[in-house]
PDB file of C-alpha atoms and ligand atoms in Angstrom:
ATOM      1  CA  UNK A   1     118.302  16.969 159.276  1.00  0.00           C
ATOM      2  CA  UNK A   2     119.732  20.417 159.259  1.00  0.00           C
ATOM      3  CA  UNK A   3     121.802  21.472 156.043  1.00  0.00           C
ATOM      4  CA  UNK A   4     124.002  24.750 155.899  1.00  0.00           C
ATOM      5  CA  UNK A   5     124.984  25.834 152.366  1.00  0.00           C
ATOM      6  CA  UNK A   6     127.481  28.733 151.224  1.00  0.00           C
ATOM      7  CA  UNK A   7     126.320  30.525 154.764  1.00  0.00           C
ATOM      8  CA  UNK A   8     127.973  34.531 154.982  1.00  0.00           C
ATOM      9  CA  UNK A   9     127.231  36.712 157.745  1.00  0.00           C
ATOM     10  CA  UNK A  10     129.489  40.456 158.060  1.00  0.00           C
ATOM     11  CA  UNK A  11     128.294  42.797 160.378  1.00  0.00           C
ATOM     12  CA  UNK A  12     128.457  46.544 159.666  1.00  0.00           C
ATOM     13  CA  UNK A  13     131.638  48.179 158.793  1.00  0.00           C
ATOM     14  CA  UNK A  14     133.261  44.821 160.156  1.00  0.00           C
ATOM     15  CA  UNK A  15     135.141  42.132 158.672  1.00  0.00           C
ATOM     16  CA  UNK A  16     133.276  38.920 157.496  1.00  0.00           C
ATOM     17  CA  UNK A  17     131.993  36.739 160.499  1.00  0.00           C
ATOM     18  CA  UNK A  18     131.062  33.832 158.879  1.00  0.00           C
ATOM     19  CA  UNK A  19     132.424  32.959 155.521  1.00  0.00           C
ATOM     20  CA  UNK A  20     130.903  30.695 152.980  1.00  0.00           C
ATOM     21  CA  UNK A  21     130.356  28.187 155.686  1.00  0.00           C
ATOM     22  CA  UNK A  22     128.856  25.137 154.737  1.00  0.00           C
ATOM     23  CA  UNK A  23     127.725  22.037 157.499  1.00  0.00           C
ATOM     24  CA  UNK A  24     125.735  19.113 157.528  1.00  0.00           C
ATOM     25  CA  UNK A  25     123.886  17.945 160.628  1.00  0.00           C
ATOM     26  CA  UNK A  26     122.155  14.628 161.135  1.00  0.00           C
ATOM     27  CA  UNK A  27     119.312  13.703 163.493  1.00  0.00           C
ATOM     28  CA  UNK A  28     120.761  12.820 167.505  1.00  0.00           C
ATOM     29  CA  UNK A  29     123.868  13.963 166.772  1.00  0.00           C
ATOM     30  CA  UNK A  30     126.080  15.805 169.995  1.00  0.00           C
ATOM     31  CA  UNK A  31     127.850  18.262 167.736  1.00  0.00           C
ATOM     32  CA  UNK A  32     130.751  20.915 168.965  1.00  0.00           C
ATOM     33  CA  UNK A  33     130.814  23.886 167.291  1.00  0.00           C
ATOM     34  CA  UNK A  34     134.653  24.466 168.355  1.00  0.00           C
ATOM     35  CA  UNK A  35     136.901  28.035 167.986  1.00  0.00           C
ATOM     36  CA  UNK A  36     138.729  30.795 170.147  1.00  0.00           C
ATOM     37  CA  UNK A  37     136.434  33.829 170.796  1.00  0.00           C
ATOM     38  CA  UNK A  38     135.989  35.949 168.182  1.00  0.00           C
ATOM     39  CA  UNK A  39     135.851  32.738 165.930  1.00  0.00           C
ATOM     40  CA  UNK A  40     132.076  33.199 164.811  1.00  0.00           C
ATOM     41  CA  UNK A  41     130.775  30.763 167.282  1.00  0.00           C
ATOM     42  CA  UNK A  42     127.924  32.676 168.255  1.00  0.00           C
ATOM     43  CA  UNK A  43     127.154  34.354 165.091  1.00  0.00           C
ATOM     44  CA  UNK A  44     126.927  30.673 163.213  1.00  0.00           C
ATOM     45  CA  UNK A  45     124.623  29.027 166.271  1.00  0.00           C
ATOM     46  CA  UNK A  46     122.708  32.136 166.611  1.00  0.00           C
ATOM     47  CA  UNK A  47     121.940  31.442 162.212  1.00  0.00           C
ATOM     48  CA  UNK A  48     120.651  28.563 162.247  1.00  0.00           C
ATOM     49  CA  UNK A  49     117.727  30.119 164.292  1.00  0.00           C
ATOM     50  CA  UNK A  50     117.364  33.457 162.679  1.00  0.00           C
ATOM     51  CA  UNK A  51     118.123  35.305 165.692  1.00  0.00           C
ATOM     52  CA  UNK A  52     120.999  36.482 164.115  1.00  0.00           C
ATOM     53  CA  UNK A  53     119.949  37.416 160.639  1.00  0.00           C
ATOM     54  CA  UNK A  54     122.984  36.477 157.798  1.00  0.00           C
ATOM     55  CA  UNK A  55     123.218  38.159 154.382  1.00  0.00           C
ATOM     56  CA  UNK A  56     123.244  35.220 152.251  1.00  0.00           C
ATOM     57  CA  UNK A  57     123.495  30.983 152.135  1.00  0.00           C
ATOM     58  CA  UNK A  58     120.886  28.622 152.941  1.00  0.00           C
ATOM     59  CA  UNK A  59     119.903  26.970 156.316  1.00  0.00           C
ATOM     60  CA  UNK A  60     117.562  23.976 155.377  1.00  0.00           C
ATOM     61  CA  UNK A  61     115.829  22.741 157.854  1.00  0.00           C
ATOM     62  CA  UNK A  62     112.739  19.536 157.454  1.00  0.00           C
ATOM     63  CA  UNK A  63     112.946  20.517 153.560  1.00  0.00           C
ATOM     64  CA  UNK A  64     112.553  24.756 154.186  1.00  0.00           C
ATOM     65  CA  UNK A  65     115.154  27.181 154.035  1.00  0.00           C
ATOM     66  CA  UNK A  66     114.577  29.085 157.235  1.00  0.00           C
ATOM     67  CA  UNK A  67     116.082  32.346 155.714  1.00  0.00           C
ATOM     68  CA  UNK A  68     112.966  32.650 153.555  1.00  0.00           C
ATOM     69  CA  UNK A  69     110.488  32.118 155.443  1.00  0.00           C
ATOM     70  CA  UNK A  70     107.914  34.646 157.044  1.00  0.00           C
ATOM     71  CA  UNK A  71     107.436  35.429 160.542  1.00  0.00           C
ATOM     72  CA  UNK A  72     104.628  32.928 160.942  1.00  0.00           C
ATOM     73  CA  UNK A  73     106.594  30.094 159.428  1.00  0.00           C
ATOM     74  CA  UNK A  74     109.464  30.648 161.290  1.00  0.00           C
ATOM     75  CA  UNK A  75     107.806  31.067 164.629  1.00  0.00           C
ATOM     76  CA  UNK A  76     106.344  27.334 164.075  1.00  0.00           C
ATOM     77  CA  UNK A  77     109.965  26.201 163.132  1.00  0.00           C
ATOM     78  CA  UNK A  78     111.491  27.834 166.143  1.00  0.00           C
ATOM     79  CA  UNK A  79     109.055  25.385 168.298  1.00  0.00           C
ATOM     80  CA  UNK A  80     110.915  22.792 167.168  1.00  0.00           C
ATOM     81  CA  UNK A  81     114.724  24.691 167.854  1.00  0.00           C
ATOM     82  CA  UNK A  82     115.202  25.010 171.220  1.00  0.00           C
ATOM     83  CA  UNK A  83     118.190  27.174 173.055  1.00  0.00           C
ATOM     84  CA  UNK A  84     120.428  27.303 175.832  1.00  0.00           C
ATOM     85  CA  UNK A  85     122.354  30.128 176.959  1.00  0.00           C
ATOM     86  CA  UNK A  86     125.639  30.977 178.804  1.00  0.00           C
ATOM     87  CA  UNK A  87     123.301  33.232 181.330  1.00  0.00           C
ATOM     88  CA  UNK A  88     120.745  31.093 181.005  1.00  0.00           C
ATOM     89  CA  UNK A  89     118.402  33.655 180.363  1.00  0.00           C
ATOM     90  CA  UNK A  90     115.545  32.751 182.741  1.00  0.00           C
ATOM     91  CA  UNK A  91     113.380  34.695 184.658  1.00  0.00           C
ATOM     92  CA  UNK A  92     114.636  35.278 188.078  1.00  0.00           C
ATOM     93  CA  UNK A  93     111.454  36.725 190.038  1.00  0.00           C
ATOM     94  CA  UNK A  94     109.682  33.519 188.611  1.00  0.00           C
ATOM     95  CA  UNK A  95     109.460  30.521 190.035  1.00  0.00           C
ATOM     96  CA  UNK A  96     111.428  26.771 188.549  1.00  0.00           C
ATOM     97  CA  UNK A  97     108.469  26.087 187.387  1.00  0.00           C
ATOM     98  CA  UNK A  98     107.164  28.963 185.669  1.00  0.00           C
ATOM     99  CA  UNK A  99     110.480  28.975 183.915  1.00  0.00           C
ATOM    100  CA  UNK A 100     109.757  25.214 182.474  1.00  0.00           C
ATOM    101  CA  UNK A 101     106.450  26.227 181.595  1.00  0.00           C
ATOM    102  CA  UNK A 102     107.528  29.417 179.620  1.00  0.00           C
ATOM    103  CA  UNK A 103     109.006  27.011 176.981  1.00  0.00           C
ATOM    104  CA  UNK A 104     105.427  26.071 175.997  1.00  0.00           C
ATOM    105  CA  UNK A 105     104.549  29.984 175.364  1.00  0.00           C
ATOM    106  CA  UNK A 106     105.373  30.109 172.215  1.00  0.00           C
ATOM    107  CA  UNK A 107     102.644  27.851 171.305  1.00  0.00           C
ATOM    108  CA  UNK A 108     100.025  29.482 172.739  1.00  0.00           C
ATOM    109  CA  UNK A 109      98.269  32.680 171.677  1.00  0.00           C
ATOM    110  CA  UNK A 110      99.373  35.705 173.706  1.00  0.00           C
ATOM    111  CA  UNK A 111      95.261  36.880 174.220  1.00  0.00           C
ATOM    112  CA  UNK A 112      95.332  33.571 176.330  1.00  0.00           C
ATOM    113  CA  UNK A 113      97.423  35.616 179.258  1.00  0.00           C
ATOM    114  CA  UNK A 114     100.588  34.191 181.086  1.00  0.00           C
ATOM    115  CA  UNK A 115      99.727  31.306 183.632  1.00  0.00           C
ATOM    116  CA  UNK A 116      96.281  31.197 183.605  1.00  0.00           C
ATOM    117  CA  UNK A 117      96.573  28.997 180.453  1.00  0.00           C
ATOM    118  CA  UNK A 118      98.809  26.010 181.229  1.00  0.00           C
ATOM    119  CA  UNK A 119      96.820  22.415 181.708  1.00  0.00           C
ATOM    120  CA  UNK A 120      97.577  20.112 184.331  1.00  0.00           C
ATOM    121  CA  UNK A 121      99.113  17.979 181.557  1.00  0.00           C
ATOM    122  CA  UNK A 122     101.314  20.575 180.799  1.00  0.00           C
ATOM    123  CA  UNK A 123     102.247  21.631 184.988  1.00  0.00           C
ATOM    124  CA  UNK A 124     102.143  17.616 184.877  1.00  0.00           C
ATOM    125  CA  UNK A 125     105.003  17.528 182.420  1.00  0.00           C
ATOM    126  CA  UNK A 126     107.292  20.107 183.639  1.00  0.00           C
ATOM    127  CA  UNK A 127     107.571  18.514 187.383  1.00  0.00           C
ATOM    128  CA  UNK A 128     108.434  15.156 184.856  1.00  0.00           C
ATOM    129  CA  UNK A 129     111.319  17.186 183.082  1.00  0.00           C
ATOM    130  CA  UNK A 130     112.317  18.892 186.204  1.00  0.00           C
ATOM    131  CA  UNK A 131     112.964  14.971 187.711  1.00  0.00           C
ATOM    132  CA  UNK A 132     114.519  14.265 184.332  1.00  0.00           C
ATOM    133  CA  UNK A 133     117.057  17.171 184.830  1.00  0.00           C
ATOM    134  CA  UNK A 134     117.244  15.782 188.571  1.00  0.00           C
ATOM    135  CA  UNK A 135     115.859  19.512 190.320  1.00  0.00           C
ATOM    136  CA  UNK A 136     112.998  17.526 191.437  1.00  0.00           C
ATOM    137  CA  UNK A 137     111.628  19.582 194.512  1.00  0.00           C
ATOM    138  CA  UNK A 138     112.779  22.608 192.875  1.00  0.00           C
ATOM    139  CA  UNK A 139     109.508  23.514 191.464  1.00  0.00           C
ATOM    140  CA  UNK A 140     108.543  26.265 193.864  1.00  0.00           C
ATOM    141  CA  UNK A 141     112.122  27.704 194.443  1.00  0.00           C
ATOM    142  CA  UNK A 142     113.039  30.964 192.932  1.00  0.00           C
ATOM    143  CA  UNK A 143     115.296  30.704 190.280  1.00  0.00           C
ATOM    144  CA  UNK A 144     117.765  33.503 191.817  1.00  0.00           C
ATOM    145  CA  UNK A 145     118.018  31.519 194.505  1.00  0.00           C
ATOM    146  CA  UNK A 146     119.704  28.640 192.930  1.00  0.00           C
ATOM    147  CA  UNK A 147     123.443  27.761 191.602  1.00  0.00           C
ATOM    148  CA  UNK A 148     124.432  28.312 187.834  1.00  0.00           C
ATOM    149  CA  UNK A 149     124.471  24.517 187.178  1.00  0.00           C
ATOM    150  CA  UNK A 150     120.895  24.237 188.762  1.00  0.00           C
ATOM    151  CA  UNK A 151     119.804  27.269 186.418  1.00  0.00           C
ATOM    152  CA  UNK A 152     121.177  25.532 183.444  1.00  0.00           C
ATOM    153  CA  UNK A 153     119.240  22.353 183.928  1.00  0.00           C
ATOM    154  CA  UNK A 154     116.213  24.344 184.075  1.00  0.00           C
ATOM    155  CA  UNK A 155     117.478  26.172 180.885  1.00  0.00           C
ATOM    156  CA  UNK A 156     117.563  22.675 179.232  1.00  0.00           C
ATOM    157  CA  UNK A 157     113.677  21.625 180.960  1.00  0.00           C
ATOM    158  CA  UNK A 158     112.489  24.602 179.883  1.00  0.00           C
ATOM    159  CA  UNK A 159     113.911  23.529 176.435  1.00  0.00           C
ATOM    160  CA  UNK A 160     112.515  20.235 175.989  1.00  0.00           C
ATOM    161  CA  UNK A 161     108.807  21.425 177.187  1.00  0.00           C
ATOM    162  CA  UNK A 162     109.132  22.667 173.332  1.00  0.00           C
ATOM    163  CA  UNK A 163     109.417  19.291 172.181  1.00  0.00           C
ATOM    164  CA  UNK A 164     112.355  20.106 169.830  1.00  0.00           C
ATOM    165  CA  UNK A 165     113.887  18.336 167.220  1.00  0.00           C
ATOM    166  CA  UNK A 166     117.211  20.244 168.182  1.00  0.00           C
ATOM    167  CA  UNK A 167     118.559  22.492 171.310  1.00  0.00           C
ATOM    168  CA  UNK A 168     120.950  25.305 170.395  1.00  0.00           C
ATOM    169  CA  UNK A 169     123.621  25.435 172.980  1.00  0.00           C
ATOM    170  CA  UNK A 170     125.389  28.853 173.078  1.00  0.00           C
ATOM    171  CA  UNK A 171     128.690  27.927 175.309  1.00  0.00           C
ATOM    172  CA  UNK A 172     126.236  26.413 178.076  1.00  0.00           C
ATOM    173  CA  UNK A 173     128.894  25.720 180.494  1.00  0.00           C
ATOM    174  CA  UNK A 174     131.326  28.818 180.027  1.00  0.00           C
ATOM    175  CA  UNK A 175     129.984  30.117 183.533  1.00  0.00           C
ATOM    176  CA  UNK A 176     130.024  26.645 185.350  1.00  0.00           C
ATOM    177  CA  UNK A 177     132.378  25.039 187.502  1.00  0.00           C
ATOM    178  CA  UNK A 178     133.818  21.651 186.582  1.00  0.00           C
ATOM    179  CA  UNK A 179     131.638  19.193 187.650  1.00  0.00           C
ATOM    180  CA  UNK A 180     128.557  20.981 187.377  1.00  0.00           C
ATOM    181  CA  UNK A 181     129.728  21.209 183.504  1.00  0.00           C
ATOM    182  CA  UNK A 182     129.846  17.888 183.272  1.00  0.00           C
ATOM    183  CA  UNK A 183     126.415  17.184 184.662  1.00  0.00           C
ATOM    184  CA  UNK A 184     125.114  19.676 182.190  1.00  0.00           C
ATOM    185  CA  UNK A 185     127.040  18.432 179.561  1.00  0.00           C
ATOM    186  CA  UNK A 186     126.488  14.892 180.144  1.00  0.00           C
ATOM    187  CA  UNK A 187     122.611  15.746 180.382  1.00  0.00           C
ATOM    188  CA  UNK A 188     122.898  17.168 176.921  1.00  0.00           C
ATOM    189  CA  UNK A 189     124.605  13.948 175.743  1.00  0.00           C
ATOM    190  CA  UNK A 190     121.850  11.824 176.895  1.00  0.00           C
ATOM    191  CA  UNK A 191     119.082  13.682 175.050  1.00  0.00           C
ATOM    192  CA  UNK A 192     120.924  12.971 171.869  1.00  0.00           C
ATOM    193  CA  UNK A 193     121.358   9.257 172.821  1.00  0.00           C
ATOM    194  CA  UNK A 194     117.743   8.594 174.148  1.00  0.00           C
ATOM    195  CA  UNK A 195     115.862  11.000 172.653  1.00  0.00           C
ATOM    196  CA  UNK A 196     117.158  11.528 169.391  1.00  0.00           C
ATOM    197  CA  UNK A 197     117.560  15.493 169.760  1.00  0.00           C
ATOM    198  CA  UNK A 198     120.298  16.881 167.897  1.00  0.00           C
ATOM    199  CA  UNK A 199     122.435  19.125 170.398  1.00  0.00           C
ATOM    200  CA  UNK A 200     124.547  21.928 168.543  1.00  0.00           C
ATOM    201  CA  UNK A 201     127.050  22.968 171.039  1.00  0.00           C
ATOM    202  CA  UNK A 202     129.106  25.922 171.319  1.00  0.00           C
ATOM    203  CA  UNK A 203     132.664  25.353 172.901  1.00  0.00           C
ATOM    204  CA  UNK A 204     135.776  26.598 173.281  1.00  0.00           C
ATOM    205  CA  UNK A 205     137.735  23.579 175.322  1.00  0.00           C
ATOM    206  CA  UNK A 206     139.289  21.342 173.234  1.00  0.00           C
ATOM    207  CA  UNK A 207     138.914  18.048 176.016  1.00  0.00           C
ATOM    208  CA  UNK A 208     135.612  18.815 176.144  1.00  0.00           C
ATOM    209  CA  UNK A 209     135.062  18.716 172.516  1.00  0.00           C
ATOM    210  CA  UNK A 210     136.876  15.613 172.620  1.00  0.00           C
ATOM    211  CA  UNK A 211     135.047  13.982 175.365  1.00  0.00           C
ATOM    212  CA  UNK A 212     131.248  14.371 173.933  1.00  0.00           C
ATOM    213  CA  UNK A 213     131.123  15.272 169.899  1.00  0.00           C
ATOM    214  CA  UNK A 214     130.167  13.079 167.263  1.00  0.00           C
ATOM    215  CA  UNK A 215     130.803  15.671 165.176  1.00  0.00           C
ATOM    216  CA  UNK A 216     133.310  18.392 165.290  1.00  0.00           C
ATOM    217  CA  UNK A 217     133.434  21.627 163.761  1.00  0.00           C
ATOM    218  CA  UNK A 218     136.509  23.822 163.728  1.00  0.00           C
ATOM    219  CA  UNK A 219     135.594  27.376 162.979  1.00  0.00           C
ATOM    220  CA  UNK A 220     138.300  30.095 162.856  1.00  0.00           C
ATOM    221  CA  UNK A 221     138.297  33.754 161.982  1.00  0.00           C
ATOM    222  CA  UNK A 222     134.825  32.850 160.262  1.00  0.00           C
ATOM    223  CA  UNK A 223     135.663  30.253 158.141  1.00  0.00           C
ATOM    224  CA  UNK A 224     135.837  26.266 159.092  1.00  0.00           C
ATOM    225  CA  UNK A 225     139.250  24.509 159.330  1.00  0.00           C
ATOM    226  CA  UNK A 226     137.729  21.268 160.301  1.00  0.00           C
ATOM    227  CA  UNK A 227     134.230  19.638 160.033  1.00  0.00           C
ATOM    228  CA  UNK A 228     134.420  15.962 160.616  1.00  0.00           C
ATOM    229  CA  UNK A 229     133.149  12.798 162.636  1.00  0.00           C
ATOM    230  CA  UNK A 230     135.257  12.836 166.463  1.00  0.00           C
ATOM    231  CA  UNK A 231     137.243   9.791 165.178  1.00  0.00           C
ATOM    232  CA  UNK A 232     138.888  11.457 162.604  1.00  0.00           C
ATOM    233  CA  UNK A 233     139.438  14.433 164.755  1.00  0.00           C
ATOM    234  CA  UNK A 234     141.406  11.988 167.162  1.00  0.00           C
ATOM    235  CA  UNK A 235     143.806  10.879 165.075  1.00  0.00           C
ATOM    236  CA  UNK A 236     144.164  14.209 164.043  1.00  0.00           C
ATOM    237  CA  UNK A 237     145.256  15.549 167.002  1.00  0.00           C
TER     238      UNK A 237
HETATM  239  P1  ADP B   1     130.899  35.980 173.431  1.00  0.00           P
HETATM  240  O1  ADP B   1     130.525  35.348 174.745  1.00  0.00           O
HETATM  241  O2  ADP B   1     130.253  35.325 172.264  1.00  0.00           O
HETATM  242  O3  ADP B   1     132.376  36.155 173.262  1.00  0.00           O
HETATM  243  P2  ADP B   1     130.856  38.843 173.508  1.00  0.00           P
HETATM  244  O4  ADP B   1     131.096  39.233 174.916  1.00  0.00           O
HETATM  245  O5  ADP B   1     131.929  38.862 172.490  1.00  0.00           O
HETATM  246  O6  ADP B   1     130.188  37.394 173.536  1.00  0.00           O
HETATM  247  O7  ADP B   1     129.641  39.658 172.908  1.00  0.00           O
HETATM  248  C1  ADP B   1     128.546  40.047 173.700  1.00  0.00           C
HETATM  249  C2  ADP B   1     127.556  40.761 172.793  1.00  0.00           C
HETATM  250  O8  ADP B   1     128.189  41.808 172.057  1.00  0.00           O
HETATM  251  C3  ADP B   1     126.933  39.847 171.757  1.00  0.00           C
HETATM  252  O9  ADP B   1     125.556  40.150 171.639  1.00  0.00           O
HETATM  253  C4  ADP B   1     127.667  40.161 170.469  1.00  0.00           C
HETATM  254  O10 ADP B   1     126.830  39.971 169.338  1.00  0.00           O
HETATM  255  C5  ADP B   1     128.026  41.615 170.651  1.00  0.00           C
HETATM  256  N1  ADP B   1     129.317  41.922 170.012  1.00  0.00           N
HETATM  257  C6  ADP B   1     130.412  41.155 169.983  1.00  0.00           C
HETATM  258  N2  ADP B   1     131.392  41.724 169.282  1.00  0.00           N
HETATM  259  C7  ADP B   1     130.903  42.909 168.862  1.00  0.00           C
HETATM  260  C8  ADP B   1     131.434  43.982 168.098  1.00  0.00           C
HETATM  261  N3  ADP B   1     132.665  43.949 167.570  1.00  0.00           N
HETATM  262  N4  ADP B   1     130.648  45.046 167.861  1.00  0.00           N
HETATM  263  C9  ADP B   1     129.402  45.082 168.357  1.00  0.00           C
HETATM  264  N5  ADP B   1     128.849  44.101 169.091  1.00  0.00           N
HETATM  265  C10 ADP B   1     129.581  43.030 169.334  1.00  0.00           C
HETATM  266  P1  ADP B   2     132.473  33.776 169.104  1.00  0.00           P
HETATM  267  O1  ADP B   2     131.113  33.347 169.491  1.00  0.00           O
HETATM  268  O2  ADP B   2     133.269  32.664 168.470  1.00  0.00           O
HETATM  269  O3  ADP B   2     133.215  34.433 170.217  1.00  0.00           O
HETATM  270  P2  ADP B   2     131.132  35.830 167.555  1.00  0.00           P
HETATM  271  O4  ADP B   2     130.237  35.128 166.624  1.00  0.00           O
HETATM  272  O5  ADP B   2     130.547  36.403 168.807  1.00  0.00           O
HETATM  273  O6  ADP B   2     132.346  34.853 167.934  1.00  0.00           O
HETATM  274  O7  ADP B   2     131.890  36.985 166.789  1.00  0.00           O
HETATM  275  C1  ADP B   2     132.486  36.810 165.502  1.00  0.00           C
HETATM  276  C2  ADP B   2     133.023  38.145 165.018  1.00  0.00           C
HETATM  277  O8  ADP B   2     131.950  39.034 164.777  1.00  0.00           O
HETATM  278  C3  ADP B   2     133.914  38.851 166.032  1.00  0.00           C
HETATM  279  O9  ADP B   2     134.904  39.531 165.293  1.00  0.00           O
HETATM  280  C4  ADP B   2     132.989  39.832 166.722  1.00  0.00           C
HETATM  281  O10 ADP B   2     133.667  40.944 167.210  1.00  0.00           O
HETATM  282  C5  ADP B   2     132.042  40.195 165.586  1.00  0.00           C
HETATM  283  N1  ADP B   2     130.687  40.519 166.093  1.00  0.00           N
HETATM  284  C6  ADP B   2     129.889  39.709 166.829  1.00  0.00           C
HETATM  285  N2  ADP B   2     128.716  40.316 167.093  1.00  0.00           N
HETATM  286  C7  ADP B   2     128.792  41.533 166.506  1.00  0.00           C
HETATM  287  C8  ADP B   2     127.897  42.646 166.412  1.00  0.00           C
HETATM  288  N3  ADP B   2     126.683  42.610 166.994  1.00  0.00           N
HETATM  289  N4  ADP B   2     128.301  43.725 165.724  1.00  0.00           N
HETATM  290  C9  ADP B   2     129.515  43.767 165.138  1.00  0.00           C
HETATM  291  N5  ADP B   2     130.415  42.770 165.178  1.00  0.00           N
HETATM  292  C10 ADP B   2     130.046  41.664 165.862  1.00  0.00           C
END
């Protein structure tokens, strides 16, 4: 569902950061993106959705390479890409809810004001995905008030309120503790197994790796050393 081809990325006056990279991704697959820091973790994850623009290669997504496309096209793409983020990147003055519901903004024209223009359906559907991510009773908390694993789960609600094909996980449990990175983690896992999303997930544990990837790519110094299935990485190791 998501093809990379002969991907290069060097920021200025720096040394290549991603180097002829070339991946191919298939629909509800949990895959690692796996390297030290400094490895071009980021800078490949951050490709795939254009916020990081590369100088050259192709990132096909549902038959369109997103590289060409024009800020209208790749607005309606980016619906269907969501993201997760180390910080989580919420809003912290807002409420749990309000932070679901901002996944839906992007689909709505900004003349239409903030909250004002969510349906019941939609408030409706973010207490669903708030159960789903188990912070149900949540809703009206602020989100500064609540721990970094509770903050990623609504990173991943707010997420899935854009109905996407594929969540972009930029090291989502580099802040977290142990267990609440397996909850998050194991979350993440499920929505590939139930609901077909395809989770691209930046790591830098091997066990971890290890312990959820279908798919495992081994990205050094910009270039990959491995790209295969987890079984093969097994023996391999
Ligand atoms: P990471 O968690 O990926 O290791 P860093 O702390 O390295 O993040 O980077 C934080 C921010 O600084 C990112 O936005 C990244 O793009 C930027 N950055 C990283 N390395 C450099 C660099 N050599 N020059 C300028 N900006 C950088
Ligand atoms: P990782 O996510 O694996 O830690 P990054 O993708 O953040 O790696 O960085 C890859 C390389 O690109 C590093 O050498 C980093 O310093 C450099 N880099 C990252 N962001 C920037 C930036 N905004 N400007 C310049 N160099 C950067």
């Amino acid at each position: 569902m998501l093809e990379i081809k002969h991907l290069n990325k060097t920021y200025e006056a720096g040394r290549p950061a991603l180097k002829d990279i070339n991946v191919s991704i298939g629909k509800g697959q949990f895959v690692v993106i796996l390297g030290p820091s400094g490895a071009g973790k980021t800078t490949l994850l951050r490709s795939i959705n254009q916020l990081i623009t590369s100088d050259s290669g192709e990132i096909d997504f549902e038959d369109q390479n997103l590289r060409l496309l024009n800020k209208q096209q790749l607005r309606q793409k980016r619906q269907k890409i969501g993201m997760i983020f180390q910080n989580y990147n919420l809003v912290e003055r807002l409420t749990v809810i309000e932070n679901v519901l901002h996944g839906r903004l992007g689909q709505k024209n900004l003349w239409q004001g903030m909250f004002g223009v969510f349906s019941q359906t939609e408030k409706q559907e973010a207490l669903r995905l708030l159960q789903e991510v188990d912070l149900q009773g949540f809703e009206l908390k602020n989100c500064s008030d609540l721990s970094g694993g509770q903050k990623q789960r609504v990173g991943i609600a707010r997420a899935l309120m854009q109905h996407p094909q594929i969540i972009l996980c930029d090291e989502p449990v580099a802040s977290l503790d142990p267990a609440s990175s397996v909850m998050v983690l194991d979350l993440l896992k499920k929505l590939t197994v139930e609901k077909g999303i395809t989770c691209i997930v930046n790591l830098h544990q091997v066990d971890l790796a290890l312990d959820y990837a279908d798919q495992i790519i081994g990205i050094k110094a910009g270039a990959i050393q491995i790209n295969e299935p987890k079984s093969q990485v097994d023996k391999a190791m």
